[in-house]
C-alpha positions as a printed Julia matrix, in Angstrom:
143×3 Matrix{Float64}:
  62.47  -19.22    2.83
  59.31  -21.26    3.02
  57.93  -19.02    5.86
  58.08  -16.16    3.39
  56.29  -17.99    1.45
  53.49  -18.84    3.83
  53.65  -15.19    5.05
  52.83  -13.93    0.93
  50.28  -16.66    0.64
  48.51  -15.42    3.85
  48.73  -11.88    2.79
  47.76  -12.55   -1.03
  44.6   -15.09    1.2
  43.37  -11.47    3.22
  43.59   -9.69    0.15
  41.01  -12.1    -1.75
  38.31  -12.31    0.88
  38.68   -8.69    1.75
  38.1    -7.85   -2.31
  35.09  -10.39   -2.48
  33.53   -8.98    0.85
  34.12   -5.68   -0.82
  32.26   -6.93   -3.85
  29.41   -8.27   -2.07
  28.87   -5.24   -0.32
  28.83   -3.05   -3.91
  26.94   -5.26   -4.96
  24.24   -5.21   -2.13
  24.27   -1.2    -1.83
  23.42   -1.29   -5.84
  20.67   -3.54   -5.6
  19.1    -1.53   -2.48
  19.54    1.53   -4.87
  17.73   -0.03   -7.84
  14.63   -1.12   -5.24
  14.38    2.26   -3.64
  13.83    3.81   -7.06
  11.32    1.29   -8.3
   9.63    1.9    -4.36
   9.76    5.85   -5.62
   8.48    5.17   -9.08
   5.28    2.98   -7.85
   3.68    5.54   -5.81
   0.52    4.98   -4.25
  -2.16    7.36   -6.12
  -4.25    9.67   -3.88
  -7.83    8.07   -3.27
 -10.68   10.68   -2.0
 -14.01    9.55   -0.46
 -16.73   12.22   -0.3
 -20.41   11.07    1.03
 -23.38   12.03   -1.45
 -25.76   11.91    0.49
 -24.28   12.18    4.49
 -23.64   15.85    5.3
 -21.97   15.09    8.71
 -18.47   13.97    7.09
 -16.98   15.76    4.83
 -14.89   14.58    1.42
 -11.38   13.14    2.61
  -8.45   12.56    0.65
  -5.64    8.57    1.35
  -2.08    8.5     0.39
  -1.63    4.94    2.12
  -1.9     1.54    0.51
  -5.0     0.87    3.23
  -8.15    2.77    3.95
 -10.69    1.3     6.85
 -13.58    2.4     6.69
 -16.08    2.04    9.59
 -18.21    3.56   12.15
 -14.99    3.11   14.85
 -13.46    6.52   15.23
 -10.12    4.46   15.03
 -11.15    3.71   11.17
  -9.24    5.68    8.66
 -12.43    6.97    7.2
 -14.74    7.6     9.87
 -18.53    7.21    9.54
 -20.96    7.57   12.35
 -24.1     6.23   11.2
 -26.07    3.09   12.91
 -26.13    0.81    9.41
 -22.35    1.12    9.35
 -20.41   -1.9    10.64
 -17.36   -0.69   13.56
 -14.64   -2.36   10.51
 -17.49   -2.5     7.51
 -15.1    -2.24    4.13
 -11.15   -1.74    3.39
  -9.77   -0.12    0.36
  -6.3    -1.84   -0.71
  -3.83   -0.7    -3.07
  -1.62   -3.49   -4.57
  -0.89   -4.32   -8.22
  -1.44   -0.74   -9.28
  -5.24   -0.76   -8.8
  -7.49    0.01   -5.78
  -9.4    -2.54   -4.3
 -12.62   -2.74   -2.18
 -13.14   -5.75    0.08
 -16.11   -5.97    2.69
 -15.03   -6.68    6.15
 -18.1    -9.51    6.83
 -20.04   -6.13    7.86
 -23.89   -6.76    9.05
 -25.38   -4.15    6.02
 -23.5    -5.29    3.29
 -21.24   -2.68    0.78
 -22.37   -2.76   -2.74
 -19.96   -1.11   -5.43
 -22.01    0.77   -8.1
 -25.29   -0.58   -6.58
 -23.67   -4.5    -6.79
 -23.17   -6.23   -3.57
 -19.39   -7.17   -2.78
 -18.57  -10.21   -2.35
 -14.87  -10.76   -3.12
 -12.16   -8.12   -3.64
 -13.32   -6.07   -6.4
 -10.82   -3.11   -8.87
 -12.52    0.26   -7.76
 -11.56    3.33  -10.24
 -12.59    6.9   -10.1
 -16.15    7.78  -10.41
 -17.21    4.38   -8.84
 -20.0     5.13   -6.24
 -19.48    2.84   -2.8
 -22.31    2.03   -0.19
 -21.62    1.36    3.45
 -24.96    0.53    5.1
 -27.23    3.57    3.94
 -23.82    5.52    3.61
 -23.42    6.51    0.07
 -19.72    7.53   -0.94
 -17.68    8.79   -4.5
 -14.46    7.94   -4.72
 -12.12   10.04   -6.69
  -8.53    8.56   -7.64
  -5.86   11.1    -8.56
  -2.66    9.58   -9.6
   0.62   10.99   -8.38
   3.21   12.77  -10.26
């Protein structure tokens, strides 16, 4: 009789860890859920750069969280001009604003004619310079 009751024990044993695995796993898949649709809700807004003054490049339009801009055609945003650095500025998109941040570049970027020093909160309207490379940039949220 005893070995039936070892042999329920064991049985009733597998039934508990299978019902807590299954319960860790439900409760993994929901959490995964709940991040993907905070991930979908923060989209990254659209951020255009459009030169004012540089007719060779025309206005371009950034859905990723990181823009490089530079005179290396490997740079997102691609300016060919002698005052602009190969890496000279990145735009960065992280708690829900843009950011500029010059790249130690040899000409400098200013932000609304103010040099950069540190990361600085770029919204539309604000007027960038690269070198002698003056750029608007244009935000457009997402919907």
């Amino acid at each position: 009789m005893s070995g039936v009751i070892v042999l329920i024990f064991r049985v009733l044993l597998a039934l508990v860890v299978y019902a807590f695995l299954a319960w860790v796993i439900v409760t993994i898949w929901r959490e995964m859920q709940l991040k993907s649709q905070l991930v979908n809700i923060q989209r990254i807004p659209r951020i255009s750069l459009s030169p004012v003054d540089f007719s060779e490049q025309n206005r371009q339009e950034f859905s990723t969280a990181e823009v490089v801009i530079g005179r290396d055609p490997a740079c997102d945003y691609y300016l060919p001009h002698d005052t602009v650095s190969a890496r000279h500025a990145v735009l960065n998109y992280h708690h829900n604003h843009w950011w500029i941040e010059d790249l130690d570049s040899t000409n400098g970027t200013t932000l609304n004619d103010e040099p950069i020093d540190t990361s600085a909160v770029i919204i539309s309207g604000d007027r960038l310079r690269c070198g002698k490379i003056n750029l608007l940039v244009t935000i457009t949220p997402q919907t």
